[in-house]
PDB file of C-alpha atoms in Angstrom:
ATOM      1  CA  MET G   1     -10.982   2.430  98.408  1.00 51.00           C
ATOM      2  CA  THR G   2      -9.071   1.724  95.236  1.00 59.00           C
ATOM      3  CA  ASP G   3      -5.407   2.680  94.991  1.00 59.00           C
ATOM      4  CA  HIS G   4      -6.214   5.093  92.157  1.00 64.00           C
ATOM      5  CA  ALA G   5      -8.699   7.124  94.190  1.00 88.00           C
ATOM      6  CA  ASN G   6      -8.451  10.642  92.809  1.00 96.00           C
ATOM      7  CA  ARG G   7     -10.291  13.589  94.328  1.00 97.00           C
ATOM      8  CA  GLY G   8     -13.495  12.993  92.353  1.00 98.00           C
ATOM      9  CA  TYR G   9     -13.659   9.318  93.291  1.00 98.00           C
ATOM     10  CA  ARG G  10     -13.128  10.160  96.953  1.00 97.00           C
ATOM     11  CA  ARG G  11     -15.862  12.808  96.804  1.00 97.00           C
ATOM     12  CA  MET G  12     -18.300  10.214  95.480  1.00 97.00           C
ATOM     13  CA  PHE G  13     -17.325   7.204  97.570  1.00 97.00           C
ATOM     14  CA  ASP G  14     -15.479   8.181 100.762  1.00 95.00           C
ATOM     15  CA  ASP G  15     -18.790   8.478 102.614  1.00 88.00           C
ATOM     16  CA  ASP G  16     -21.401   5.740 102.837  1.00 86.00           C
ATOM     17  CA  PHE G  17     -23.688   7.309 100.230  1.00 95.00           C
ATOM     18  CA  SER G  18     -23.724  10.170  97.713  1.00 97.00           C
ATOM     19  CA  VAL G  19     -25.990  11.688  95.066  1.00 97.00           C
ATOM     20  CA  GLY G  20     -25.048  13.106  91.668  1.00 98.00           C
ATOM     21  CA  LEU G  21     -26.895  14.954  88.923  1.00 97.00           C
ATOM     22  CA  PHE G  22     -27.041  14.144  85.218  1.00 93.00           C
ATOM     23  CA  PHE G  23     -26.694  16.689  82.436  1.00 93.00           C
ATOM     24  CA  PRO G  24     -28.759  18.150  80.927  1.00 90.00           C
ATOM     25  CA  ILE G  25     -30.148  19.818  84.043  1.00 87.00           C
ATOM     26  CA  THR G  26     -33.609  20.797  82.866  1.00 84.00           C
ATOM     27  CA  THR G  27     -37.331  20.344  83.369  1.00 76.00           C
ATOM     28  CA  ALA G  28     -38.054  20.858  79.657  1.00 73.00           C
ATOM     29  CA  ASP G  29     -39.619  18.118  77.575  1.00 73.00           C
ATOM     30  CA  GLY G  30     -38.254  16.585  74.378  1.00 72.00           C
ATOM     31  CA  PRO G  31     -35.101  14.746  73.297  1.00 74.00           C
ATOM     32  CA  ILE G  32     -33.028  17.870  72.496  1.00 76.00           C
ATOM     33  CA  PRO G  33     -32.633  19.984  75.644  1.00 75.00           C
ATOM     34  CA  PRO G  34     -32.274  23.755  75.888  1.00 77.00           C
ATOM     35  CA  LEU G  35     -28.566  24.562  76.044  1.00 78.00           C
ATOM     36  CA  GLY G  36     -28.685  27.824  77.983  1.00 81.00           C
ATOM     37  CA  GLU G  37     -27.871  28.093  81.687  1.00 90.00           C
ATOM     38  CA  GLN G  38     -26.234  24.676  82.011  1.00 92.00           C
ATOM     39  CA  THR G  39     -23.006  26.213  83.358  1.00 94.00           C
ATOM     40  CA  GLU G  40     -24.854  28.304  85.930  1.00 95.00           C
ATOM     41  CA  LEU G  41     -27.008  25.317  86.913  1.00 94.00           C
ATOM     42  CA  ALA G  42     -23.899  23.181  87.401  1.00 96.00           C
ATOM     43  CA  ALA G  43     -22.447  25.698  89.845  1.00 97.00           C
ATOM     44  CA  TYR G  44     -25.853  25.984  91.525  1.00 97.00           C
ATOM     45  CA  ALA G  45     -26.085  22.191  91.964  1.00 97.00           C
ATOM     46  CA  GLU G  46     -22.607  22.172  93.485  1.00 98.00           C
ATOM     47  CA  ARG G  47     -23.651  24.801  96.021  1.00 97.00           C
ATOM     48  CA  LEU G  48     -26.741  22.751  96.916  1.00 97.00           C
ATOM     49  CA  GLY G  49     -24.562  19.788  97.847  1.00 96.00           C
ATOM     50  CA  PHE G  50     -24.777  17.361  94.929  1.00 97.00           C
ATOM     51  CA  ASP G  51     -21.589  15.274  94.955  1.00 98.00           C
ATOM     52  CA  ALA G  52     -21.120  14.672  91.230  1.00 98.00           C
ATOM     53  CA  LEU G  53     -22.117  16.014  87.835  1.00 98.00           C
ATOM     54  CA  TRP G  54     -22.550  13.367  85.133  1.00 98.00           C
ATOM     55  CA  PHE G  55     -21.761  13.934  81.425  1.00 96.00           C
ATOM     56  CA  ARG G  56     -23.174  11.925  78.532  1.00 93.00           C
ATOM     57  CA  ASP G  57     -21.343  10.676  75.421  1.00 93.00           C
ATOM     58  CA  VAL G  58     -23.816  10.884  72.532  1.00 91.00           C
ATOM     59  CA  PRO G  59     -21.799  11.569  69.359  1.00 90.00           C
ATOM     60  CA  LEU G  60     -24.779  11.433  66.982  1.00 90.00           C
ATOM     61  CA  PHE G  61     -28.471  12.106  67.587  1.00 86.00           C
ATOM     62  CA  TRP G  62     -30.707   9.156  66.671  1.00 86.00           C
ATOM     63  CA  PRO G  63     -34.375  10.244  66.907  1.00 86.00           C
ATOM     64  CA  LYS G  64     -35.517   6.644  67.456  1.00 82.00           C
ATOM     65  CA  PHE G  65     -33.551   6.609  70.727  1.00 80.00           C
ATOM     66  CA  ASP G  66     -35.235   9.914  71.728  1.00 77.00           C
ATOM     67  CA  ASP G  67     -32.246  11.219  73.700  1.00 80.00           C
ATOM     68  CA  ALA G  68     -29.518  13.666  72.600  1.00 72.00           C
ATOM     69  CA  GLY G  69     -27.805  13.776  75.984  1.00 76.00           C
ATOM     70  CA  GLN G  70     -26.386  17.196  76.846  1.00 85.00           C
ATOM     71  CA  VAL G  71     -25.639  17.773  73.104  1.00 86.00           C
ATOM     72  CA  TYR G  72     -22.168  19.213  73.744  1.00 91.00           C
ATOM     73  CA  ASP G  73     -19.091  17.074  73.197  1.00 94.00           C
ATOM     74  CA  PRO G  74     -18.269  15.562  76.593  1.00 96.00           C
ATOM     75  CA  TRP G  75     -14.571  16.525  76.662  1.00 97.00           C
ATOM     76  CA  VAL G  76     -15.226  20.145  75.710  1.00 96.00           C
ATOM     77  CA  PHE G  77     -18.117  20.401  78.137  1.00 95.00           C
ATOM     78  CA  LEU G  78     -16.171  18.694  80.945  1.00 97.00           C
ATOM     79  CA  SER G  79     -13.385  21.252  80.622  1.00 97.00           C
ATOM     80  CA  HIS G  80     -15.853  24.127  80.603  1.00 96.00           C
ATOM     81  CA  ILE G  81     -17.750  22.914  83.676  1.00 96.00           C
ATOM     82  CA  ALA G  82     -14.476  22.110  85.461  1.00 98.00           C
ATOM     83  CA  ALA G  83     -13.451  25.745  85.035  1.00 97.00           C
ATOM     84  CA  ASN G  84     -16.740  26.919  86.539  1.00 97.00           C
ATOM     85  CA  THR G  85     -16.910  24.594  89.569  1.00 98.00           C
ATOM     86  CA  GLU G  86     -14.531  23.845  92.407  1.00 97.00           C
ATOM     87  CA  ASP G  87     -15.116  20.623  94.319  1.00 97.00           C
ATOM     88  CA  VAL G  88     -17.894  18.567  92.728  1.00 98.00           C
ATOM     89  CA  ALA G  89     -16.833  15.298  91.067  1.00 98.00           C
ATOM     90  CA  LEU G  90     -17.011  15.220  87.267  1.00 98.00           C
ATOM     91  CA  ALA G  91     -18.161  11.819  86.013  1.00 98.00           C
ATOM     92  CA  THR G  92     -18.845  10.466  82.530  1.00 98.00           C
ATOM     93  CA  GLY G  93     -21.912   8.331  82.055  1.00 92.00           C
ATOM     94  CA  SER G  94     -20.482   6.959  79.867  1.00 93.00           C
ATOM     95  CA  ILE G  95     -17.694   7.289  77.284  1.00 97.00           C
ATOM     96  CA  VAL G  96     -18.407   4.759  74.505  1.00 97.00           C
ATOM     97  CA  LEU G  97     -14.975   3.176  74.171  1.00 98.00           C
ATOM     98  CA  PRO G  98     -15.397   1.170  70.920  1.00 97.00           C
ATOM     99  CA  LEU G  99     -16.231   4.388  69.028  1.00 97.00           C
ATOM    100  CA  ARG G 100     -13.028   6.180  70.113  1.00 97.00           C
ATOM    101  CA  HIS G 101      -9.330   5.495  69.801  1.00 98.00           C
ATOM    102  CA  PRO G 102      -8.097   4.719  73.334  1.00 98.00           C
ATOM    103  CA  LEU G 103      -5.083   7.026  72.985  1.00 98.00           C
ATOM    104  CA  HIS G 104      -7.435   9.934  72.301  1.00 98.00           C
ATOM    105  CA  VAL G 105      -9.556   8.924  75.306  1.00 98.00           C
ATOM    106  CA  ALA G 106      -6.460   8.565  77.484  1.00 98.00           C
ATOM    107  CA  LYS G 107      -5.097  11.996  76.593  1.00 98.00           C
ATOM    108  CA  ALA G 108      -8.457  13.802  76.834  1.00 98.00           C
ATOM    109  CA  ALA G 109      -9.342  12.178  80.156  1.00 98.00           C
ATOM    110  CA  ALA G 110      -5.933  12.806  81.733  1.00 98.00           C
ATOM    111  CA  SER G 111      -6.095  16.415  80.540  1.00 98.00           C
ATOM    112  CA  VAL G 112      -9.504  16.988  82.133  1.00 98.00           C
ATOM    113  CA  ASP G 113      -8.310  15.241  85.290  1.00 98.00           C
ATOM    114  CA  ARG G 114      -5.288  17.550  85.521  1.00 98.00           C
ATOM    115  CA  LEU G 115      -7.218  20.712  84.679  1.00 97.00           C
ATOM    116  CA  SER G 116      -9.869  19.870  87.293  1.00 98.00           C
ATOM    117  CA  ASP G 117      -7.307  18.989  89.990  1.00 97.00           C
ATOM    118  CA  GLY G 118      -8.201  15.305  90.026  1.00 98.00           C
ATOM    119  CA  ARG G 119     -11.996  15.444  89.837  1.00 98.00           C
ATOM    120  CA  LEU G 120     -12.633  13.200  86.804  1.00 98.00           C
ATOM    121  CA  VAL G 121     -14.224   9.766  87.278  1.00 98.00           C
ATOM    122  CA  LEU G 122     -14.463   7.917  83.987  1.00 98.00           C
ATOM    123  CA  GLY G 123     -17.615   5.929  83.369  1.00 98.00           C
ATOM    124  CA  VAL G 124     -17.113   3.711  80.302  1.00 98.00           C
ATOM    125  CA  ALA G 125     -19.468   1.655  78.133  1.00 97.00           C
ATOM    126  CA  SER G 126     -19.570  -0.377  74.940  1.00 96.00           C
ATOM    127  CA  GLY G 127     -22.523   1.531  73.426  1.00 92.00           C
ATOM    128  CA  ASP G 128     -26.218   0.877  72.951  1.00 87.00           C
ATOM    129  CA  ARG G 129     -27.141   2.591  69.649  1.00 89.00           C
ATOM    130  CA  PRO G 130     -26.503   0.215  66.734  1.00 91.00           C
ATOM    131  CA  PRO G 131     -26.381   2.879  63.958  1.00 92.00           C
ATOM    132  CA  GLU G 132     -23.402   4.523  65.677  1.00 94.00           C
ATOM    133  CA  TYR G 133     -21.177   1.523  65.003  1.00 95.00           C
ATOM    134  CA  ALA G 134     -21.810   1.727  61.266  1.00 94.00           C
ATOM    135  CA  ALA G 135     -21.314   5.496  61.283  1.00 96.00           C
ATOM    136  CA  PHE G 136     -17.861   5.095  62.840  1.00 95.00           C
ATOM    137  CA  GLY G 137     -16.905   2.025  60.820  1.00 96.00           C
ATOM    138  CA  VAL G 138     -16.893  -0.242  63.882  1.00 96.00           C
ATOM    139  CA  ASP G 139     -17.829  -3.907  63.610  1.00 96.00           C
ATOM    140  CA  GLU G 140     -20.627  -4.370  66.143  1.00 95.00           C
ATOM    141  CA  ASP G 141     -19.595  -7.997  66.635  1.00 96.00           C
ATOM    142  CA  ARG G 142     -16.192  -6.831  67.915  1.00 97.00           C
ATOM    143  CA  THR G 143     -17.352  -4.257  70.461  1.00 97.00           C
ATOM    144  CA  ASP G 144     -16.829  -6.624  73.405  1.00 97.00           C
ATOM    145  CA  GLU G 145     -13.203  -7.186  72.374  1.00 98.00           C
ATOM    146  CA  LEU G 146     -12.631  -3.509  71.593  1.00 98.00           C
ATOM    147  CA  PHE G 147     -13.956  -2.530  75.000  1.00 98.00           C
ATOM    148  CA  ARG G 148     -11.545  -4.894  76.767  1.00 98.00           C
ATOM    149  CA  GLU G 149      -8.608  -3.746  74.677  1.00 98.00           C
ATOM    150  CA  SER G 150      -9.471  -0.087  75.274  1.00 98.00           C
ATOM    151  CA  VAL G 151      -9.454  -0.609  79.026  1.00 98.00           C
ATOM    152  CA  ARG G 152      -6.111  -2.419  78.807  1.00 98.00           C
ATOM    153  CA  THR G 153      -4.634   0.398  76.714  1.00 98.00           C
ATOM    154  CA  LEU G 154      -5.922   3.127  79.019  1.00 98.00           C
ATOM    155  CA  ARG G 155      -4.503   1.455  82.114  1.00 98.00           C
ATOM    156  CA  THR G 156      -1.160   0.912  80.393  1.00 98.00           C
ATOM    157  CA  VAL G 157      -0.549   4.381  78.954  1.00 98.00           C
ATOM    158  CA  TRP G 158      -1.673   6.170  82.121  1.00 98.00           C
ATOM    159  CA  ALA G 159       0.501   4.114  84.452  1.00 97.00           C
ATOM    160  CA  GLU G 160       3.643   3.450  82.393  1.00 98.00           C
ATOM    161  CA  GLU G 161       6.257   5.708  80.810  1.00 98.00           C
ATOM    162  CA  TYR G 162       7.100   4.913  77.197  1.00 98.00           C
ATOM    163  CA  PRO G 163       4.961   1.748  77.196  1.00 98.00           C
ATOM    164  CA  GLU G 164       5.094  -1.140  74.774  1.00 98.00           C
ATOM    165  CA  ILE G 165       1.688  -2.514  73.793  1.00 97.00           C
ATOM    166  CA  ASP G 166       0.004  -4.149  70.791  1.00 97.00           C
ATOM    167  CA  THR G 167      -3.741  -3.668  70.374  1.00 95.00           C
ATOM    168  CA  PRO G 168      -6.376  -3.798  67.603  1.00 95.00           C
ATOM    169  CA  PHE G 169      -6.117   0.009  67.560  1.00 96.00           C
ATOM    170  CA  GLY G 170      -2.352   0.108  66.953  1.00 96.00           C
ATOM    171  CA  SER G 171       0.983  -0.435  68.655  1.00 97.00           C
ATOM    172  CA  LEU G 172       3.415   1.463  70.861  1.00 97.00           C
ATOM    173  CA  ASP G 173       7.026   0.341  70.677  1.00 97.00           C
ATOM    174  CA  GLY G 174       8.410   2.126  73.726  1.00 97.00           C
ATOM    175  CA  SER G 175       9.673   5.172  71.806  1.00 98.00           C
ATOM    176  CA  MET G 176       6.705   7.444  72.621  1.00 98.00           C
ATOM    177  CA  ASP G 177       4.847   8.427  75.772  1.00 98.00           C
ATOM    178  CA  LEU G 178       1.378   9.743  76.502  1.00 98.00           C
ATOM    179  CA  LEU G 179       1.231  13.106  78.280  1.00 98.00           C
ATOM    180  CA  PRO G 180      -0.129  14.316  80.584  1.00 98.00           C
ATOM    181  CA  LYS G 181      -0.400  11.506  83.072  1.00 98.00           C
ATOM    182  CA  PRO G 182      -3.434  11.702  85.395  1.00 98.00           C
ATOM    183  CA  THR G 183      -3.200  12.991  88.961  1.00 97.00           C
ATOM    184  CA  THR G 184      -3.147   9.400  90.242  1.00 96.00           C
ATOM    185  CA  GLU G 185      -1.497   6.294  88.827  1.00 95.00           C
ATOM    186  CA  THR G 186      -4.547   5.574  86.685  1.00 96.00           C
ATOM    187  CA  LEU G 187      -7.992   7.118  86.436  1.00 98.00           C
ATOM    188  CA  PRO G 188     -10.888   5.299  88.134  1.00 97.00           C
ATOM    189  CA  LEU G 189     -13.069   3.428  85.637  1.00 98.00           C
ATOM    190  CA  LEU G 190     -16.758   2.713  86.295  1.00 98.00           C
ATOM    191  CA  VAL G 191     -18.146   0.114  83.879  1.00 98.00           C
ATOM    192  CA  THR G 192     -21.719   0.834  82.745  1.00 97.00           C
ATOM    193  CA  GLY G 193     -24.050  -2.098  82.241  1.00 95.00           C
ATOM    194  CA  HIS G 194     -22.318  -5.294  81.187  1.00 96.00           C
ATOM    195  CA  ALA G 195     -20.339  -3.821  78.250  1.00 96.00           C
ATOM    196  CA  GLY G 196     -20.239  -7.349  76.855  1.00 96.00           C
ATOM    197  CA  GLN G 197     -18.133  -8.579  79.788  1.00 97.00           C
ATOM    198  CA  SER G 198     -18.611 -11.077  82.592  1.00 97.00           C
ATOM    199  CA  PRO G 199     -19.283  -9.854  86.142  1.00 96.00           C
ATOM    200  CA  GLU G 200     -15.912 -11.322  87.134  1.00 97.00           C
ATOM    201  CA  TRP G 201     -14.100  -9.278  84.479  1.00 98.00           C
ATOM    202  CA  ILE G 202     -15.865  -6.083  85.554  1.00 98.00           C
ATOM    203  CA  GLY G 203     -15.211  -6.794  89.224  1.00 97.00           C
ATOM    204  CA  GLU G 204     -11.516  -7.393  88.634  1.00 97.00           C
ATOM    205  CA  ARG G 205     -10.721  -4.627  86.135  1.00 97.00           C
ATOM    206  CA  GLY G 206     -13.266  -1.935  86.948  1.00 98.00           C
ATOM    207  CA  ASP G 207     -13.307   0.415  89.915  1.00 97.00           C
ATOM    208  CA  GLY G 208     -17.080   0.308  90.232  1.00 98.00           C
ATOM    209  CA  TRP G 209     -20.237  -0.722  88.403  1.00 98.00           C
ATOM    210  CA  VAL G 210     -22.966   1.551  87.040  1.00 97.00           C
ATOM    211  CA  TYR G 211     -26.345  -0.051  86.494  1.00 95.00           C
ATOM    212  CA  TYR G 212     -29.827   1.027  85.517  1.00 88.00           C
ATOM    213  CA  GLN G 213     -32.925   1.595  87.611  1.00 82.00           C
ATOM    214  CA  ARG G 214     -34.216  -1.425  89.507  1.00 82.00           C
ATOM    215  CA  THR G 215     -36.473  -1.961  92.498  1.00 81.00           C
ATOM    216  CA  ALA G 216     -34.833  -1.860  95.913  1.00 80.00           C
ATOM    217  CA  GLU G 217     -35.346  -5.608  96.221  1.00 85.00           C
ATOM    218  CA  GLY G 218     -33.754  -6.262  92.841  1.00 89.00           C
ATOM    219  CA  VAL G 219     -30.865  -3.966  93.708  1.00 93.00           C
ATOM    220  CA  ALA G 220     -30.169  -5.770  96.981  1.00 93.00           C
ATOM    221  CA  GLU G 221     -29.820  -9.080  95.120  1.00 94.00           C
ATOM    222  CA  GLN G 222     -27.644  -7.542  92.419  1.00 95.00           C
ATOM    223  CA  VAL G 223     -25.405  -5.760  94.917  1.00 96.00           C
ATOM    224  CA  GLU G 224     -24.903  -9.034  96.768  1.00 95.00           C
ATOM    225  CA  ASP G 225     -23.776 -10.680  93.516  1.00 96.00           C
ATOM    226  CA  TRP G 226     -21.519  -7.690  92.791  1.00 97.00           C
ATOM    227  CA  ARG G 227     -19.862  -7.868  96.203  1.00 97.00           C
ATOM    228  CA  ALA G 228     -19.101 -11.544  95.582  1.00 97.00           C
ATOM    229  CA  VAL G 229     -16.937 -10.681  92.555  1.00 97.00           C
ATOM    230  CA  ALA G 230     -15.774  -7.140  93.384  1.00 98.00           C
ATOM    231  CA  GLY G 231     -15.534  -6.880  97.164  1.00 96.00           C
ATOM    232  CA  GLU G 232     -16.294  -3.353  98.343  1.00 95.00           C
ATOM    233  CA  LYS G 233     -15.946  -1.616  94.989  1.00 97.00           C
ATOM    234  CA  PRO G 234     -18.823   0.861  94.517  1.00 97.00           C
ATOM    235  CA  TYR G 235     -22.208   0.136  92.980  1.00 97.00           C
ATOM    236  CA  VAL G 236     -23.906   3.088  91.226  1.00 97.00           C
ATOM    237  CA  GLN G 237     -27.514   3.314  90.061  1.00 95.00           C
ATOM    238  CA  VAL G 238     -29.179   5.590  87.538  1.00 93.00           C
ATOM    239  CA  LEU G 239     -32.498   7.121  88.656  1.00 93.00           C
ATOM    240  CA  HIS G 240     -34.723   9.269  86.443  1.00 91.00           C
ATOM    241  CA  VAL G 241     -36.967  11.512  88.536  1.00 92.00           C
ATOM    242  CA  ALA G 242     -39.891  13.696  87.485  1.00 91.00           C
ATOM    243  CA  LEU G 243     -40.276  15.526  90.788  1.00 92.00           C
ATOM    244  CA  ALA G 244     -43.785  16.736  91.611  1.00 92.00           C
ATOM    245  CA  GLU G 245     -44.205  19.979  93.515  1.00 92.00           C
ATOM    246  CA  ASP G 246     -46.615  18.197  95.878  1.00 94.00           C
ATOM    247  CA  PRO G 247     -44.415  16.130  98.254  1.00 95.00           C
ATOM    248  CA  THR G 248     -47.192  13.548  98.743  1.00 96.00           C
ATOM    249  CA  ALA G 249     -47.647  12.808  95.008  1.00 93.00           C
ATOM    250  CA  GLY G 250     -46.896   9.552  93.241  1.00 81.00           C
ATOM    251  CA  PRO G 251     -45.205   7.313  92.575  1.00 93.00           C
ATOM    252  CA  GLU G 252     -45.805   6.515  88.922  1.00 92.00           C
ATOM    253  CA  ARG G 253     -43.325   4.598  86.779  1.00 89.00           C
ATOM    254  CA  ILE G 254     -41.519   6.417  83.979  1.00 84.00           C
ATOM    255  CA  HIS G 255     -38.609   5.192  81.853  1.00 79.00           C
ATOM    256  CA  GLN G 256     -35.716   4.302  84.176  1.00 79.00           C
ATOM    257  CA  GLY G 257     -37.391   5.916  87.185  1.00 85.00           C
ATOM    258  CA  TYR G 258     -40.412   7.532  88.756  1.00 92.00           C
ATOM    259  CA  ALA G 259     -42.679  10.546  88.708  1.00 92.00           C
ATOM    260  CA  THR G 260     -43.219  11.230  92.378  1.00 94.00           C
ATOM    261  CA  GLY G 261     -43.244  13.632  95.271  1.00 95.00           C
ATOM    262  CA  THR G 262     -40.415  13.808  97.741  1.00 95.00           C
ATOM    263  CA  ASP G 263     -42.119  11.845 100.549  1.00 96.00           C
ATOM    264  CA  TRP G 264     -41.965   8.611  98.599  1.00 95.00           C
ATOM    265  CA  LEU G 265     -38.679   9.482  96.897  1.00 95.00           C
ATOM    266  CA  VAL G 266     -36.835   9.891 100.203  1.00 96.00           C
ATOM    267  CA  GLU G 267     -37.944   6.429 101.288  1.00 95.00           C
ATOM    268  CA  HIS G 268     -37.022   4.896  97.931  1.00 94.00           C
ATOM    269  CA  VAL G 269     -33.532   6.404  97.876  1.00 94.00           C
ATOM    270  CA  ARG G 270     -33.050   5.404 101.511  1.00 95.00           C
ATOM    271  CA  ASP G 271     -34.025   1.849 100.542  1.00 94.00           C
ATOM    272  CA  LEU G 272     -31.454   1.919  97.722  1.00 94.00           C
ATOM    273  CA  ARG G 273     -28.802   3.101 100.154  1.00 95.00           C
ATOM    274  CA  ASP G 274     -29.713   0.382 102.630  1.00 94.00           C
ATOM    275  CA  ALA G 275     -29.593  -2.198  99.817  1.00 94.00           C
ATOM    276  CA  GLY G 276     -25.934  -1.316  99.264  1.00 94.00           C
ATOM    277  CA  VAL G 277     -26.025   1.339  96.542  1.00 96.00           C
ATOM    278  CA  ASP G 278     -23.085   3.714  97.021  1.00 97.00           C
ATOM    279  CA  HIS G 279     -24.120   6.500  94.636  1.00 97.00           C
ATOM    280  CA  VAL G 280     -27.329   7.480  92.856  1.00 96.00           C
ATOM    281  CA  MET G 281     -27.129   9.619  89.721  1.00 95.00           C
ATOM    282  CA  VAL G 282     -30.346  11.578  89.257  1.00 94.00           C
ATOM    283  CA  ASN G 283     -31.654  12.608  85.866  1.00 90.00           C
ATOM    284  CA  VAL G 284     -34.194  15.418  86.332  1.00 88.00           C
ATOM    285  CA  ARG G 285     -37.103  14.750  83.982  1.00 81.00           C
ATOM    286  CA  GLN G 286     -39.929  16.944  82.791  1.00 71.00           C
ATOM    287  CA  THR G 287     -42.635  17.641  85.346  1.00 69.00           C
ATOM    288  CA  ASP G 288     -44.191  21.045  84.733  1.00 72.00           C
ATOM    289  CA  PRO G 289     -42.299  22.625  81.808  1.00 73.00           C
ATOM    290  CA  ASP G 290     -43.170  26.053  83.195  1.00 77.00           C
ATOM    291  CA  ARG G 291     -41.537  25.262  86.526  1.00 83.00           C
ATOM    292  CA  ASP G 292     -38.038  26.672  86.947  1.00 88.00           C
ATOM    293  CA  VAL G 293     -35.438  23.925  87.257  1.00 90.00           C
ATOM    294  CA  ARG G 294     -33.835  25.785  90.190  1.00 93.00           C
ATOM    295  CA  ALA G 295     -37.031  25.319  92.156  1.00 92.00           C
ATOM    296  CA  VAL G 296     -36.857  21.561  91.443  1.00 93.00           C
ATOM    297  CA  LEU G 297     -33.208  21.417  92.550  1.00 95.00           C
ATOM    298  CA  ASP G 298     -34.022  23.416  95.680  1.00 95.00           C
ATOM    299  CA  GLN G 299     -36.831  21.038  96.528  1.00 95.00           C
ATOM    300  CA  PHE G 300     -34.613  18.010  95.937  1.00 95.00           C
ATOM    301  CA  ALA G 301     -31.866  19.453  98.135  1.00 95.00           C
ATOM    302  CA  ASP G 302     -34.194  20.582 100.935  1.00 96.00           C
ATOM    303  CA  GLU G 303     -36.490  17.549 101.024  1.00 95.00           C
ATOM    304  CA  VAL G 304     -34.293  14.663  99.806  1.00 94.00           C
ATOM    305  CA  LEU G 305     -30.572  15.413 100.254  1.00 93.00           C
ATOM    306  CA  ALA G 306     -31.143  16.912 103.674  1.00 92.00           C
ATOM    307  CA  GLU G 307     -32.953  13.755 104.812  1.00 88.00           C
ATOM    308  CA  LEU G 308     -30.202  11.440 103.572  1.00 83.00           C
TER     309      LEU G 308
END
């Protein structure tokens, strides 16, 4: 366990395996989700035993990408959900660092961490929607460098009082300090994808790695490579699931996951766990749009979580 293991990080990784849930929590179809009931569904998911709630960072909707995330600004929504839950980890999947000034990220993240009593786990990424870079005046060719410098700045201003640091974003000369500081020396950072960095860089400077859906066999090979550069730092996988009411249904491939019943899904998630995955974040996808999402969450809890 990393030295900066706050309450959220411990909730996700103290045990051998955990499962989280992506916002938006919905069975509706389409790129722009319904916004009602998300707060109530978050509290409901916590009661069912999900270990983490995951928040997207999608500043601008690009129809070609066909995904608006949870629509709400992640920092505002994090604070709102933190006030309406008690113990579940709050994780970002993921804050796009090159699009944001790291001092703003540092202050917002430390604020959410304090207000949630140490439940924030910060997933970070370099971005994957090219038009966003132009919209924010960011040189796409520099995103790798900006990501590295953002991480360095975050670590510095969280851990040090009145730091001195020069970065492409600006300089601190030791006369000013960032407040509040997080509940631990520095917030845990989970790097998503490669973010333009080498596995060695991620293994050394990150507190875990988030990667996209792969077969259990592919995951086992990737986890082995990850352990070689990162030791026992966690490996997290994204899994999109269109859960059929019939437990014997499926599986059929969908983007980043499967449409399936729970019989196969239990075995698949168990295989991921046995391959070395520490946490699976589940994105509930459209199955029957007339089916209440609470029924899907109940089924997942009763037939999947209970078995794991």
